[in-house]
JSON list of C-alpha atoms in Angstrom, two decimals:
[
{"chain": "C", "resi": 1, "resn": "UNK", "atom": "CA", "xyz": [71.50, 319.57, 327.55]},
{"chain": "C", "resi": 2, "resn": "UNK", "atom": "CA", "xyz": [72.75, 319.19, 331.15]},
{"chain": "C", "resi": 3, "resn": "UNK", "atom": "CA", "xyz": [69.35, 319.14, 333.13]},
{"chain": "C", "resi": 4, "resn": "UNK", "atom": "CA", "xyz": [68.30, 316.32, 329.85]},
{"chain": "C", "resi": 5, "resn": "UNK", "atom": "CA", "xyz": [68.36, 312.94, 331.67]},
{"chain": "C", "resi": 6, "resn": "UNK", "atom": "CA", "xyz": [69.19, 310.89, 328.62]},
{"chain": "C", "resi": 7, "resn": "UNK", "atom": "CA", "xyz": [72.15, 313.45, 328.25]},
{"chain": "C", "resi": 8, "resn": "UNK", "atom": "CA", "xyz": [73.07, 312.65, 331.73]},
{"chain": "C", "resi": 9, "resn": "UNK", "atom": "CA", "xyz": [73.18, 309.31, 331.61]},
{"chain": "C", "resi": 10, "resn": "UNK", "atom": "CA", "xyz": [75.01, 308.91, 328.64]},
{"chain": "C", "resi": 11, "resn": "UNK", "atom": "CA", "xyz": [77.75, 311.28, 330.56]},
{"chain": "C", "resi": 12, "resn": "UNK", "atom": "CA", "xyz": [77.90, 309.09, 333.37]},
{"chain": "C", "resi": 13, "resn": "UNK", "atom": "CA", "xyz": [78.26, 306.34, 331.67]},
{"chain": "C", "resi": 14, "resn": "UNK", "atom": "CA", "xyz": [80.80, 307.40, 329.54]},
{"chain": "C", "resi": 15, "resn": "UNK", "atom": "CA", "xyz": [82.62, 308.25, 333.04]},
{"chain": "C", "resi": 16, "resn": "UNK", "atom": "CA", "xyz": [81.97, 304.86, 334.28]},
{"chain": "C", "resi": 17, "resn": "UNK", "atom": "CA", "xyz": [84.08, 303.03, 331.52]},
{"chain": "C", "resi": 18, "resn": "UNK", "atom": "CA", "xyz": [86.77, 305.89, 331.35]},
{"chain": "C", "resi": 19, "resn": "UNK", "atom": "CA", "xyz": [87.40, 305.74, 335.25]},
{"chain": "C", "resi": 20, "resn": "UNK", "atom": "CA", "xyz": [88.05, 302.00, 335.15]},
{"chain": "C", "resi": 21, "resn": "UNK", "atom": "CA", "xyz": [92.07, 303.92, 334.23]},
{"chain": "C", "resi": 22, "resn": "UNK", "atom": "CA", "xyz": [93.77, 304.92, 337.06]},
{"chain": "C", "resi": 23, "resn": "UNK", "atom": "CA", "xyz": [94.65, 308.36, 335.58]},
{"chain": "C", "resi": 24, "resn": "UNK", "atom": "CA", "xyz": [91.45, 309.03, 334.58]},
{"chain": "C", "resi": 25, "resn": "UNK", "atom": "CA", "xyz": [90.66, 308.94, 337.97]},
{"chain": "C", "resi": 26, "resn": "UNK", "atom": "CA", "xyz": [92.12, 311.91, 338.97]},
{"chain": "C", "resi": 27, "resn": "UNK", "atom": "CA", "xyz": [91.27, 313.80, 335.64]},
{"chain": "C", "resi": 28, "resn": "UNK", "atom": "CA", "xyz": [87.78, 313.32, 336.27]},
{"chain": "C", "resi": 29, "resn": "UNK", "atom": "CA", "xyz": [88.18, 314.74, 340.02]},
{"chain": "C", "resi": 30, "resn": "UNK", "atom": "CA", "xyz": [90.92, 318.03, 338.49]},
{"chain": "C", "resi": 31, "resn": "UNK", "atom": "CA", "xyz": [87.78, 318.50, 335.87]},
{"chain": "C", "resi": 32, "resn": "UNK", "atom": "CA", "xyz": [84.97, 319.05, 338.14]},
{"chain": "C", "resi": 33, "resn": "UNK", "atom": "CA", "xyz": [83.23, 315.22, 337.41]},
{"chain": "C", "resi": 34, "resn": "UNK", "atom": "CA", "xyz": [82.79, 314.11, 341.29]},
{"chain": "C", "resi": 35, "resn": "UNK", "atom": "CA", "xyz": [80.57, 316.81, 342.28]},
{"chain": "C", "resi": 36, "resn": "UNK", "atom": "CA", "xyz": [78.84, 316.82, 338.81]},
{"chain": "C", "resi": 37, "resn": "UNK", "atom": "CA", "xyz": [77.54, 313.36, 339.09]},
{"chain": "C", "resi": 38, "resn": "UNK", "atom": "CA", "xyz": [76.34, 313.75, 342.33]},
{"chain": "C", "resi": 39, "resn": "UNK", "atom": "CA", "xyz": [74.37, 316.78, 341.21]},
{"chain": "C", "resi": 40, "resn": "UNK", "atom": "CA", "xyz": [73.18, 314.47, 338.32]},
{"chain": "C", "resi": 41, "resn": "UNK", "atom": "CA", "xyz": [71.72, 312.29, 340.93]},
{"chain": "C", "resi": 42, "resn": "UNK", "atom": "CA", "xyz": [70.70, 314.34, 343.51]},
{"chain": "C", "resi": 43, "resn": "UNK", "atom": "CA", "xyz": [69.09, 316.15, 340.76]},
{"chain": "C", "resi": 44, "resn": "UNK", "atom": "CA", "xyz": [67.25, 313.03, 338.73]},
{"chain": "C", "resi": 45, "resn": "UNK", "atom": "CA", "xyz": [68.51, 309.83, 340.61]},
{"chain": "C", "resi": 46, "resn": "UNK", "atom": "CA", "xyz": [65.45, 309.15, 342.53]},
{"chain": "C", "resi": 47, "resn": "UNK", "atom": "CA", "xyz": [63.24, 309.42, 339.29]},
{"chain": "C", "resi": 48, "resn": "UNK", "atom": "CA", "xyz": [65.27, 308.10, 336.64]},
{"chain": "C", "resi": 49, "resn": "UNK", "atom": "CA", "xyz": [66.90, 304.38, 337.49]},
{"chain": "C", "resi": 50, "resn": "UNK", "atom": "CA", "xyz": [69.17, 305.08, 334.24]},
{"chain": "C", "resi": 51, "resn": "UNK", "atom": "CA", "xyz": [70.72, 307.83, 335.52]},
{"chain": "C", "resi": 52, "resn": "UNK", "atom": "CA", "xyz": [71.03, 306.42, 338.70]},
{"chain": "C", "resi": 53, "resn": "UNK", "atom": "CA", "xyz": [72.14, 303.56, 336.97]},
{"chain": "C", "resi": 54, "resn": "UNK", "atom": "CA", "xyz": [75.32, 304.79, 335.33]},
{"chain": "C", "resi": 55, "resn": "UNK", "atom": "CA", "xyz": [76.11, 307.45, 337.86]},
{"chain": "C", "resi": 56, "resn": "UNK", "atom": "CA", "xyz": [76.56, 305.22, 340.80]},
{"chain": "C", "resi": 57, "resn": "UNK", "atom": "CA", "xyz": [78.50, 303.26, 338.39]},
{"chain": "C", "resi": 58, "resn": "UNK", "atom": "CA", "xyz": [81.07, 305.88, 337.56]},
{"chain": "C", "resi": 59, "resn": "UNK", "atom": "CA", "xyz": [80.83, 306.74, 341.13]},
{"chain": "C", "resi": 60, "resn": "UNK", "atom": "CA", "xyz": [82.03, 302.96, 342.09]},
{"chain": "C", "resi": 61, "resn": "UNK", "atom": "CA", "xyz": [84.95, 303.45, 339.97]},
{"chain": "C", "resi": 62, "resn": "UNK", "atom": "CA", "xyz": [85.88, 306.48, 340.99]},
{"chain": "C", "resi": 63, "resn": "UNK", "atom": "CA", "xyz": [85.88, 305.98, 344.33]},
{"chain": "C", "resi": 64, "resn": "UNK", "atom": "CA", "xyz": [88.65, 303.14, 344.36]},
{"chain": "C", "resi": 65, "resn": "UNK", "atom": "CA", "xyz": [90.89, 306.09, 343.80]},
{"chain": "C", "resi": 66, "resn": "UNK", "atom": "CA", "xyz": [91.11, 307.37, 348.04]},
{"chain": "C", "resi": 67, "resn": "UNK", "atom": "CA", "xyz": [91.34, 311.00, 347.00]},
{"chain": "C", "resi": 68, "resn": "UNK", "atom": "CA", "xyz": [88.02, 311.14, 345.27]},
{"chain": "C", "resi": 69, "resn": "UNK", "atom": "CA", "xyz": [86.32, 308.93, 347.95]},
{"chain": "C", "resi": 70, "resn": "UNK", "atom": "CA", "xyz": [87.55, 311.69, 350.63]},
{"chain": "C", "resi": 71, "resn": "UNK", "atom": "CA", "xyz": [85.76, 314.45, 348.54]},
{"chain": "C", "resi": 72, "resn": "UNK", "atom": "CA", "xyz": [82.75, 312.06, 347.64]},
{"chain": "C", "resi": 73, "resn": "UNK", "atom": "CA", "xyz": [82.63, 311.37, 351.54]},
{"chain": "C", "resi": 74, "resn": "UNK", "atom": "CA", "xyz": [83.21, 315.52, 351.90]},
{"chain": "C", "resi": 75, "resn": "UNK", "atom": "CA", "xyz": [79.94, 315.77, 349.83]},
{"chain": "C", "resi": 76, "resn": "UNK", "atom": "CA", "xyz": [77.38, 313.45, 351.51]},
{"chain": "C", "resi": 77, "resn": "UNK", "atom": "CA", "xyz": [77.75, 311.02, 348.39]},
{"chain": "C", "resi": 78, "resn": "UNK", "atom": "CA", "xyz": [77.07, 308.18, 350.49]},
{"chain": "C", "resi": 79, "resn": "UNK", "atom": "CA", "xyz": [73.66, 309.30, 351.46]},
{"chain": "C", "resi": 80, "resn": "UNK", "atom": "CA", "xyz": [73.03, 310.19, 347.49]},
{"chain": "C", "resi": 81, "resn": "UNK", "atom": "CA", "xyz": [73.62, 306.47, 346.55]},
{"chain": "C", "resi": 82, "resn": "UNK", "atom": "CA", "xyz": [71.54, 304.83, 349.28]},
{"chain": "C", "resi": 83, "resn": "UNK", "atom": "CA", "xyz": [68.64, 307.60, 348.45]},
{"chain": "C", "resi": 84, "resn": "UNK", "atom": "CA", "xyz": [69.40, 306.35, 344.64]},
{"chain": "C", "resi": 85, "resn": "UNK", "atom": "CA", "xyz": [69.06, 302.41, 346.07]},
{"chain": "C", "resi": 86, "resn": "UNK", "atom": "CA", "xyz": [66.26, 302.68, 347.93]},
{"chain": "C", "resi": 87, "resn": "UNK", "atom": "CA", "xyz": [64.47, 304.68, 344.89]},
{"chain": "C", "resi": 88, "resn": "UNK", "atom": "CA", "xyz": [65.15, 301.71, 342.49]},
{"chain": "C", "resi": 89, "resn": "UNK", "atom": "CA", "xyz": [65.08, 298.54, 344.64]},
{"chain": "C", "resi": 90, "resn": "UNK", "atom": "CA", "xyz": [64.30, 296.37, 341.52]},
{"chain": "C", "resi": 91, "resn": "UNK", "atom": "CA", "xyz": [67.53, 297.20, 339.85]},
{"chain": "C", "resi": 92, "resn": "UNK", "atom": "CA", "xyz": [70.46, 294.82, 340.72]},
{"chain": "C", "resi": 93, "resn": "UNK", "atom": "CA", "xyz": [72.97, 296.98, 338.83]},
{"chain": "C", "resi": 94, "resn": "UNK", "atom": "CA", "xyz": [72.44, 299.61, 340.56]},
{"chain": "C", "resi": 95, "resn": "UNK", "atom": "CA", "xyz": [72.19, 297.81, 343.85]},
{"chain": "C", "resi": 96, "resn": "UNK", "atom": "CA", "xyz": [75.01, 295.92, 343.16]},
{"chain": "C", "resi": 97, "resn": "UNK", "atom": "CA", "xyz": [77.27, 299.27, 342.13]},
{"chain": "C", "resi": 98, "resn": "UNK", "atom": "CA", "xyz": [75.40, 300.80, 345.10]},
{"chain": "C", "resi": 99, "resn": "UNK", "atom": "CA", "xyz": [77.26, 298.81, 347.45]},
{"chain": "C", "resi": 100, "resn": "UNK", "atom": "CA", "xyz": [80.38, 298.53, 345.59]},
{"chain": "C", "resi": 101, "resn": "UNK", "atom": "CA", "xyz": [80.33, 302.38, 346.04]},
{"chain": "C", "resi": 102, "resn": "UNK", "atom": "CA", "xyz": [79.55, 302.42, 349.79]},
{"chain": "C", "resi": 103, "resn": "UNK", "atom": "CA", "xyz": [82.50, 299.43, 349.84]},
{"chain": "C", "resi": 104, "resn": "UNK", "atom": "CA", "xyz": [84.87, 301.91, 348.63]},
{"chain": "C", "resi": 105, "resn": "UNK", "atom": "CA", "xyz": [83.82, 305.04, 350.51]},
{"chain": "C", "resi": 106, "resn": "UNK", "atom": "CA", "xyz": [83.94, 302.75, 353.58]},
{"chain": "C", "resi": 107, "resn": "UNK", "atom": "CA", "xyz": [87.79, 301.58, 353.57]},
{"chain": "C", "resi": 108, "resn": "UNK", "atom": "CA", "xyz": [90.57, 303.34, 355.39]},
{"chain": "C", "resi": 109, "resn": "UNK", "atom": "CA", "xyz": [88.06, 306.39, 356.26]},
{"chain": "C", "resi": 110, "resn": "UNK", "atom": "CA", "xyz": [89.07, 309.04, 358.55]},
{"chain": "C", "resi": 111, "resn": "UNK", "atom": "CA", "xyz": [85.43, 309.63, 358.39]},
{"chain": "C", "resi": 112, "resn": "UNK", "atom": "CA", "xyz": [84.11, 306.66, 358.24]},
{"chain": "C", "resi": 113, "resn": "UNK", "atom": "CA", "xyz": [82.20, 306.32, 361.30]},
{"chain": "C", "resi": 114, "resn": "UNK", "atom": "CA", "xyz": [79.88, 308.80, 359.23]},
{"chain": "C", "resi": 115, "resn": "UNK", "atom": "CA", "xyz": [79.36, 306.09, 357.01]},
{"chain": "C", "resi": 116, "resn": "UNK", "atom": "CA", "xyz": [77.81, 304.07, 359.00]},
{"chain": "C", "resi": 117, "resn": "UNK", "atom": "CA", "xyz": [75.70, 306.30, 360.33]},
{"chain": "C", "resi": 118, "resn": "UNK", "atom": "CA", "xyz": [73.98, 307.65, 357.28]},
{"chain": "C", "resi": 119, "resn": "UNK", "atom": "CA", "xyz": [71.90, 304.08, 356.64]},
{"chain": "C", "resi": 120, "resn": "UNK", "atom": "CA", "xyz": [74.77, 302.47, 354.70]},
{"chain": "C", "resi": 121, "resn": "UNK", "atom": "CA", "xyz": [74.10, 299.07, 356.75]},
{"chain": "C", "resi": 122, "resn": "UNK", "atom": "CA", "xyz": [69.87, 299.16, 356.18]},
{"chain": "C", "resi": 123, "resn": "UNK", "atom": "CA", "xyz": [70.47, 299.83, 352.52]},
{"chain": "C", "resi": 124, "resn": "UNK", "atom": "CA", "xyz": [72.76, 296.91, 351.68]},
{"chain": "C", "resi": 125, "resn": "UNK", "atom": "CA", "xyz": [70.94, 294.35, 354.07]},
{"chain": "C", "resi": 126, "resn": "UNK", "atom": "CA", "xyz": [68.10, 295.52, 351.65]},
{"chain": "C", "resi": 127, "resn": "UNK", "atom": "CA", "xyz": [70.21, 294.91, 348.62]},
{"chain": "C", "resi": 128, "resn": "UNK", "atom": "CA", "xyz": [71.12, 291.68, 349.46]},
{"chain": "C", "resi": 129, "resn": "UNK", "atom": "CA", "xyz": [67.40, 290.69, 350.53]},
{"chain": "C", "resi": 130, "resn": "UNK", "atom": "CA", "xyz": [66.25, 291.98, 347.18]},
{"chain": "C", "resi": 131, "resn": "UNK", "atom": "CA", "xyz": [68.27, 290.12, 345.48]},
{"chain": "C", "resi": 132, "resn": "UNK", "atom": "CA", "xyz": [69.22, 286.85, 346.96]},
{"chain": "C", "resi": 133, "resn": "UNK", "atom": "CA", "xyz": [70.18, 284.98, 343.65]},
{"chain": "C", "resi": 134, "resn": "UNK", "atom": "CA", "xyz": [72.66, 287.93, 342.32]},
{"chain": "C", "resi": 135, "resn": "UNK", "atom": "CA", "xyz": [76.20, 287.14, 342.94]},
{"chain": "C", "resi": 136, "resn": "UNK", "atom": "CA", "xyz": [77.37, 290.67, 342.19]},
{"chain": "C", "resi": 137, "resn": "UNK", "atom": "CA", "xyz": [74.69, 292.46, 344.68]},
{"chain": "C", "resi": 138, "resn": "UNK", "atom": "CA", "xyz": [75.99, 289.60, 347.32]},
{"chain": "C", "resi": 139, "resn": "UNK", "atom": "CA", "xyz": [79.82, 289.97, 346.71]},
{"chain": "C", "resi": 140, "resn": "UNK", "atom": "CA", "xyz": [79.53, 294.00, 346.59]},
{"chain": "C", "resi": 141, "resn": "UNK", "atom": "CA", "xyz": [77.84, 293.62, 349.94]},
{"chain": "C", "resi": 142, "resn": "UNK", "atom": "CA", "xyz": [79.24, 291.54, 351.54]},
{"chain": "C", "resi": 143, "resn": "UNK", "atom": "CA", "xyz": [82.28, 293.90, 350.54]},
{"chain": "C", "resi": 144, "resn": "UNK", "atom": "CA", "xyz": [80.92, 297.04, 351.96]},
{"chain": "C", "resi": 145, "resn": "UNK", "atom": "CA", "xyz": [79.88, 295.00, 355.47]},
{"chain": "C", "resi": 146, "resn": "UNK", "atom": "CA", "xyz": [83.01, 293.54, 355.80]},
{"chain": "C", "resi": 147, "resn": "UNK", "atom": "CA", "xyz": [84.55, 297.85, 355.19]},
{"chain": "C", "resi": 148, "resn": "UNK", "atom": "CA", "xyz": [81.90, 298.74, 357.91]},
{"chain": "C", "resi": 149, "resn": "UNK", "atom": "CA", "xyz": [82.79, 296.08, 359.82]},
{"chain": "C", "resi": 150, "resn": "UNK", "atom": "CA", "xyz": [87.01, 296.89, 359.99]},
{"chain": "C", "resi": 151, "resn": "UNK", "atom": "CA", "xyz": [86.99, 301.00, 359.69]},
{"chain": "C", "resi": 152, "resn": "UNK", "atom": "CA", "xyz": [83.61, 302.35, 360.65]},
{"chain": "C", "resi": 153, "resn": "UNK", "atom": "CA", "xyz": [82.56, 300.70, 363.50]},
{"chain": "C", "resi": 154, "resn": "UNK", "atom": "CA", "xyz": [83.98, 301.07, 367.17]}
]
C-alpha cells in the first residue's frame, strides 16, 4: 500500500499530529519518516494536493526540531515543498504549511544560503499573492522572509 496515495496521505497525516511532541520528533527521524515523506512527495506531491497536503504538514512540524531540518536541508526538501506549492497554488494549507516549512528550514542554517537560492523567496511572494486574505499563509510568510532575511542572506 505504500505507492497508494490515499495510504500516503493518511501516513503523513498521522505524522503531522504525532510530531506536534517533541519526542516524537526524533522517533520519526531514528525510524526512517524524514526521508519517507519526502519520497511520498517527490513521488505523488505534484499530482495529488492531499498528499502534498499532509506531508508538508508533518514536514512543518518536524522541522522545528534542528536535527531533522539539517537532514531535510541534507535532502533537497526545500526544493520538494516549493515544487509541491507551486503544483497546488489554490491550496492555502498547503501554502501556508509550505512556508511554515521553508520558515523552519531557514533559521540558524549552516546551509542556509542554499535556501535561498533554491526559489524559497519566489514561492512565498507567490503564497502570499495567492492568498492575500489568509492570515496563516501571511504569518507563515512573513515568518520564512523574516528567516531569509537574518540567516540566509549576506
Amino acid at each position: 500500500h505504500a505507492s497508494d496515495p490515499r495510504v500516503l496521505e493518511a501516513a503523513a497525516g498521522a505524522i503531522w499530529n504525532l510530531a506536534v511532541d517533541e519526542d516524537n520528533k526524533g522517533l520519526v527521524r531514528r525510524e526512517g519518516g524524514l526521508e519517507t515523506i519526502l519520497q511520498a512527495l517527490a513521488t505523488h506531491g505534484a499530482a495529488d494536493g492531499g498528499v502534498a497536503t499532509a506531508a508538508v504538514g508533518a514536514l512543518r512540524n518536524l522541522t522545528l526540531d534542528a536535527a531533522n531540518s539539517k537532514i531535510v536541508r541534507g535532502l533537497r526538501g526545500p526544493g520538494t515543498v516549493i515544487q509541491c506549492m507551486m503544483a497546488h497554488p489554490h491550496l492555502a494549507g498547503l501554502q501556508a504549511s509550505g512556508c511554515g516549512a521553508l520558515r523552519n528550514l531557514s533559521v540558524n542554517s549552516y546551509d542556509a544560503v542554499d535556501v535561498a537560492e533554491v526559489g524559497v523567496i519566489e514561492a512565498v511572494v507567490k503564497a502570499m499573492r495567492r492568498h492575500p486574505g489568509d492570515t496563516l499563509v501571511q504569518s507563515s510568510a512573513c515568518g520564512a522572509l523574516w528567516n531569509i532575511g537574518m540567516y540566509c542572506l549576506p
